[in-house]
Amino acid sequence: MSTVLEQKALFIINPHSGKGLIKNNLLQIVDILVKSGYEVTVYPTQERGDACRIMRERNRSYSLVVCSGGDGTLDEIVTGMMQSGFKTTIGYIPAGSTNDFANSLKISSTMKKAAETVVNGTVFSCDVGRFNEDVFVYIAAFGLFTEVSYGTPQEMKNMLGHMAYILEGVKHLQNIKSYRLKVTSMSENGDTKIIEDDFIFGMVTNSYSVGGFKSIAGNVFKGNIALNDGLFEVTLIKMPKNPMELNSILAALAIQNIDTQYMYSFKSGKLIIESQEEVAWTLDGEFGGKHKEVVLINDMQAMDIMIDG
């Protein structure tokens, strides 16, 4: 029996993500999409930023955009969509070395199962973060360890996974840098909270999983996290005053529980973070530039993505 192709799907793949597993699964995934009634256009990205460009320039005739890659690839897809000014439902087939956001959405790491979710699942309207003129899907961070995610060679990520981040991170512990920041958090009802302190690390997240560890954000916010509530989870770690405080912070991180006296944790829909010197940021594991002032806004339910339903 022939399949009637009634809808168009754009399938953007990063052939280099993770261990390049997409190369062995491409035909099966395309077959699943075709059997579900999609006319499929496959585009393998050629360089960094390519997925963002293709998504930004895509035709409105596509009713579905499927992407396969890591969190960085998904970030490009969502960024391109936001820049285009119109929504298209997204299907995500994770193929990276960490896949934090896929873990948060409980999207299978098995490509065939993830592809079946794309065609048989339900639409989930998820928050998206705005960072000045940029976009992030699940995390914006600065300070300790953040340069590791975009500084670790892809080959090391492929071989070692989460251990790559730890091994690279240890190299930076001897020269911990702190940043004097003014953090202004604004709520919808007009309340403003201002924090001024010295910080070695900060993350603004919309995720259950950070760096492959599911329980870090969960422990801090006691499981009270929603990905579609218009609120970020904010975690800021203060500069330790002595080696004992530093050891306490590292011990807390080791057991995935950073809710200690050395940090701030709160929810916010809009943040302004100011500093006297430029601070390097990472957005979804990729370099997000150096800034003296950043404005982070939660764009509530701006992305439609397929999940198991």
Coordinates of C-alpha atoms in Angstrom, one line a residue:
M1 CA 0.0 0.0 0.0
S2 CA 1.5 3.4 -1.0
T3 CA 1.9 6.2 1.5
V4 CA 0.0 9.4 0.8
L5 CA 2.3 12.3 1.5
E6 CA 0.2 15.2 2.9
Q7 CA 2.7 17.2 4.9
K8 CA 6.2 18.5 4.5
A9 CA 9.0 18.0 7.1
L10 CA 12.4 19.5 7.1
F11 CA 15.0 17.2 8.7
I12 CA 18.1 19.1 9.8
I13 CA 21.0 16.9 11.0
N14 CA 24.4 17.6 12.5
P15 CA 26.5 14.7 11.2
H16 CA 29.3 15.3 13.7
S17 CA 27.3 15.4 17.0
G18 CA 28.1 12.8 19.5
K19 CA 29.7 9.8 17.8
G20 CA 28.1 10.5 14.4
L21 CA 25.3 7.9 15.2
I22 CA 22.9 9.7 12.9
K23 CA 24.8 8.3 9.9
N24 CA 23.7 4.7 10.8
N25 CA 20.1 5.7 11.6
L26 CA 19.3 8.2 9.0
L27 CA 17.4 5.9 6.6
Q28 CA 15.3 4.4 9.4
I29 CA 14.3 7.8 10.7
V30 CA 13.4 9.1 7.3
D31 CA 11.3 5.9 6.7
I32 CA 9.4 6.5 9.9
L33 CA 8.6 10.1 8.8
V34 CA 7.5 9.0 5.3
K35 CA 5.3 6.2 6.6
S36 CA 3.6 8.9 8.8
G37 CA 2.7 10.9 5.7
Y38 CA 5.6 13.4 5.5
E39 CA 7.5 14.5 2.4
V40 CA 11.0 14.8 3.9
T41 CA 13.7 17.2 3.0
V42 CA 17.1 16.3 4.6
Y43 CA 19.7 18.9 5.2
P44 CA 23.1 18.0 6.8
T45 CA 24.7 21.1 8.4
Q46 CA 28.0 22.3 6.9
E47 CA 29.4 24.5 9.7
R48 CA 28.5 26.1 13.0
G49 CA 25.5 28.4 12.6
D50 CA 24.2 26.6 9.5
A51 CA 21.2 25.1 11.3
C52 CA 20.2 28.5 12.6
R53 CA 20.4 30.0 9.1
I54 CA 18.4 27.2 7.5
M55 CA 15.7 27.4 10.2
R56 CA 15.6 31.2 9.9
E57 CA 15.2 31.0 6.1
R58 CA 12.8 27.9 6.0
N59 CA 9.6 28.0 4.0
R60 CA 6.3 28.3 5.9
S61 CA 5.1 25.2 4.0
Y62 CA 6.9 22.9 6.5
S63 CA 4.5 21.8 9.2
L64 CA 7.4 20.0 11.1
V65 CA 11.1 20.6 11.6
V66 CA 13.0 17.6 12.9
C67 CA 16.5 18.1 14.1
S68 CA 19.2 15.6 15.2
G69 CA 22.3 16.7 17.1
G70 CA 23.2 17.8 20.5
D71 CA 21.8 20.6 22.7
G72 CA 23.9 23.1 20.6
T73 CA 22.1 22.0 17.4
L74 CA 18.7 22.3 19.1
D75 CA 19.7 25.8 20.3
E76 CA 20.5 26.8 16.7
I77 CA 17.1 25.5 15.5
V78 CA 15.2 27.4 18.2
T79 CA 17.2 30.5 17.6
G80 CA 16.5 30.4 13.9
M81 CA 12.8 29.9 14.5
M82 CA 12.7 32.8 16.9
Q83 CA 14.5 35.0 14.4
S84 CA 12.1 34.0 11.6
G85 CA 9.1 35.3 13.5
F86 CA 6.9 32.3 13.1
K87 CA 6.5 28.9 14.8
T88 CA 6.9 25.5 13.4
T89 CA 6.5 22.4 15.6
I90 CA 9.9 20.8 16.4
G91 CA 10.9 17.2 16.7
Y92 CA 14.1 16.4 18.5
I93 CA 16.2 13.3 18.0
P94 CA 19.2 13.7 20.4
A95 CA 22.6 12.6 19.2
G96 CA 25.0 14.7 21.3
S97 CA 27.2 13.8 24.2
T98 CA 25.1 15.1 27.0
N99 CA 21.5 16.0 25.8
D100 CA 20.4 17.8 28.9
F101 CA 17.2 19.2 27.4
A102 CA 16.2 15.9 25.9
N103 CA 16.6 14.4 29.4
S104 CA 14.3 17.1 30.8
L105 CA 11.7 16.3 28.2
K106 CA 12.1 12.5 28.7
I107 CA 12.9 12.1 25.0
S108 CA 14.5 8.8 24.4
S109 CA 18.2 8.5 23.7
T110 CA 17.4 5.7 21.3
M111 CA 17.0 7.3 17.9
K112 CA 14.2 5.0 16.6
K113 CA 12.2 5.7 19.8
A114 CA 12.8 9.4 19.5
A115 CA 11.7 9.4 15.9
E116 CA 8.5 7.6 16.9
T117 CA 7.9 10.3 19.5
V118 CA 8.2 12.9 16.7
V119 CA 5.4 11.4 14.7
N120 CA 3.2 9.8 17.5
G121 CA 3.7 12.1 20.5
T122 CA 2.0 15.2 21.7
V123 CA 2.9 18.9 21.3
F124 CA 4.4 20.5 24.4
S125 CA 4.6 24.3 24.5
C126 CA 7.9 25.1 26.2
D127 CA 9.5 28.3 27.5
V128 CA 12.4 29.8 25.6
G129 CA 15.0 32.2 27.1
R130 CA 16.0 35.5 25.5
F131 CA 19.6 36.7 26.3
N132 CA 20.0 40.3 25.0
E133 CA 19.6 39.7 21.2
D134 CA 20.3 36.0 21.5
V135 CA 18.3 32.9 22.5
F136 CA 18.9 29.9 24.7
V137 CA 16.8 26.8 25.3
Y138 CA 17.7 25.6 28.7
I139 CA 20.7 27.3 30.3
A140 CA 22.7 30.5 30.3
A141 CA 25.7 30.4 32.7
F142 CA 29.0 32.1 33.6
G143 CA 32.0 31.4 35.8
L144 CA 33.5 28.2 37.1
F145 CA 33.2 25.3 34.7
T146 CA 31.2 27.2 32.1
E147 CA 34.1 27.6 29.7
V148 CA 34.5 23.8 29.8
S149 CA 31.4 23.1 27.8
Y150 CA 32.5 25.0 24.8
G151 CA 36.2 24.6 25.3
T152 CA 36.3 20.8 25.6
P153 CA 37.3 19.2 22.2
Q154 CA 34.4 17.3 20.6
E155 CA 36.6 14.1 20.4
M156 CA 37.0 14.2 24.2
K157 CA 33.2 14.7 24.7
N158 CA 32.6 11.7 22.4
M159 CA 35.0 9.4 24.3
L160 CA 34.4 10.4 27.9
G161 CA 30.9 12.0 28.0
H162 CA 30.3 13.7 31.4
M163 CA 33.8 12.8 32.6
A164 CA 35.2 15.2 29.9
Y165 CA 33.6 18.1 31.7
I166 CA 34.9 17.0 35.1
L167 CA 38.5 16.5 33.8
E168 CA 38.6 19.8 32.0
G169 CA 37.0 21.6 35.0
V170 CA 39.7 20.4 37.4
K171 CA 42.3 22.3 35.4
H172 CA 40.6 25.6 36.3
L173 CA 40.3 25.1 40.1
Q174 CA 43.7 26.6 40.8
N175 CA 42.7 30.0 39.4
I176 CA 39.1 30.7 40.4
K177 CA 37.9 34.0 39.2
S178 CA 35.0 35.9 40.9
Y179 CA 32.8 38.6 39.4
R180 CA 31.2 41.5 41.2
L181 CA 27.7 41.6 40.0
K182 CA 24.5 43.5 40.5
V183 CA 21.5 41.2 39.8
T184 CA 18.1 42.7 39.4
S185 CA 15.1 40.3 39.3
M186 CA 11.7 41.6 38.3
S187 CA 8.4 39.8 38.7
E188 CA 5.1 40.3 36.8
N189 CA 3.5 42.1 39.8
G190 CA 6.2 44.7 39.8
D191 CA 8.3 43.4 42.7
T192 CA 12.0 44.0 42.3
K193 CA 14.8 42.1 44.0
I194 CA 18.4 43.3 43.9
I195 CA 21.5 41.3 44.9
E196 CA 25.0 42.6 44.9
D197 CA 27.8 40.2 45.6
D198 CA 30.9 38.4 44.3
F199 CA 30.2 35.2 42.4
I200 CA 32.3 32.4 41.0
F201 CA 29.4 30.8 39.1
G202 CA 25.8 31.5 38.0
M203 CA 23.2 29.7 36.0
V204 CA 19.8 30.7 34.7
T205 CA 18.0 27.5 33.7
N206 CA 14.8 26.0 32.3
S207 CA 15.7 22.4 32.8
Y208 CA 15.6 19.4 35.1
S209 CA 19.1 18.3 34.1
V210 CA 22.3 20.4 34.0
G211 CA 25.6 19.0 32.8
G212 CA 24.0 15.5 32.6
F213 CA 23.1 15.5 36.3
K214 CA 19.4 15.4 36.7
S215 CA 19.2 16.2 40.4
I216 CA 21.2 19.4 40.7
A217 CA 18.5 21.8 39.8
G218 CA 15.9 19.5 41.4
N219 CA 17.7 19.5 44.7
V220 CA 17.9 23.3 44.8
F221 CA 14.3 23.9 43.9
K222 CA 12.9 20.8 45.7
G223 CA 11.5 19.4 42.5
N224 CA 9.3 22.5 41.9
I225 CA 10.4 23.1 38.3
A226 CA 8.1 23.5 35.3
L227 CA 9.4 24.1 31.8
N228 CA 6.3 26.1 30.7
D229 CA 5.6 28.4 33.6
G230 CA 7.4 31.5 32.3
L231 CA 10.0 31.3 35.1
F232 CA 13.7 30.6 35.1
E233 CA 15.5 28.8 38.0
V234 CA 18.4 31.0 39.1
T235 CA 21.4 29.7 41.0
L236 CA 24.3 32.0 42.0
I237 CA 27.4 30.7 43.9
K238 CA 29.2 33.2 46.0
M239 CA 33.0 33.6 46.1
P240 CA 34.4 31.4 49.0
K241 CA 36.3 33.4 51.6
N242 CA 38.8 30.6 52.3
P243 CA 39.8 27.0 51.1
M244 CA 37.4 25.5 53.6
E245 CA 34.4 27.2 52.0
L246 CA 35.6 26.2 48.6
N247 CA 35.9 22.6 49.7
S248 CA 32.3 22.8 51.1
I249 CA 31.1 24.2 47.7
L250 CA 32.9 21.5 45.8
A251 CA 31.6 18.7 48.1
A252 CA 28.1 20.0 47.7
L253 CA 28.5 19.9 43.9
A254 CA 29.9 16.4 44.1
I255 CA 26.8 15.1 45.8
Q256 CA 24.6 17.1 43.4
N257 CA 23.2 19.3 46.1
I258 CA 24.2 23.0 45.9
D259 CA 21.6 24.4 48.2
T260 CA 24.0 25.7 50.8
Q261 CA 24.8 28.9 52.7
Y262 CA 27.2 29.9 49.9
M263 CA 24.6 30.5 47.2
Y264 CA 21.4 32.2 46.2
S265 CA 18.6 30.4 44.5
F266 CA 15.3 31.8 43.3
K267 CA 12.9 31.9 40.4
S268 CA 12.5 34.8 38.0
G269 CA 10.9 35.7 34.7
K270 CA 13.2 38.6 33.9
L271 CA 16.8 39.4 35.1
I272 CA 19.3 42.2 34.5
I273 CA 22.8 41.2 35.4
E274 CA 25.4 44.0 35.4
S275 CA 29.2 44.0 36.0
Q276 CA 32.1 46.4 35.8
E277 CA 34.1 44.0 33.7
E278 CA 33.1 41.8 30.8
V279 CA 31.8 38.4 31.8
A280 CA 32.0 35.4 29.5
W281 CA 28.7 33.5 29.1
T282 CA 27.8 30.1 27.7
L283 CA 24.4 29.5 26.2
D284 CA 23.3 25.8 25.9
G285 CA 26.9 24.8 26.1
E286 CA 28.1 27.1 23.3
F287 CA 30.1 30.4 23.8
G288 CA 27.6 33.3 24.2
G289 CA 30.0 36.2 24.2
K290 CA 31.4 38.5 26.8
H291 CA 29.1 41.1 28.3
K292 CA 29.0 43.8 31.0
E293 CA 25.2 43.8 31.0
V294 CA 22.8 41.1 30.0
V295 CA 19.0 41.1 30.1
L296 CA 17.4 37.6 30.4
I297 CA 13.7 37.3 29.6
N298 CA 11.6 34.1 29.8
D299 CA 9.5 33.9 26.6
M300 CA 6.7 31.7 28.0
Q301 CA 5.7 28.7 25.9
A302 CA 7.4 30.1 22.8
M303 CA 8.4 26.7 21.4
D304 CA 6.2 23.7 20.4
I305 CA 8.1 20.5 20.7
M306 CA 7.0 16.8 20.4
I307 CA 7.2 14.7 23.5
D308 CA 5.7 11.4 24.6
G309 CA 2.1 11.9 25.5

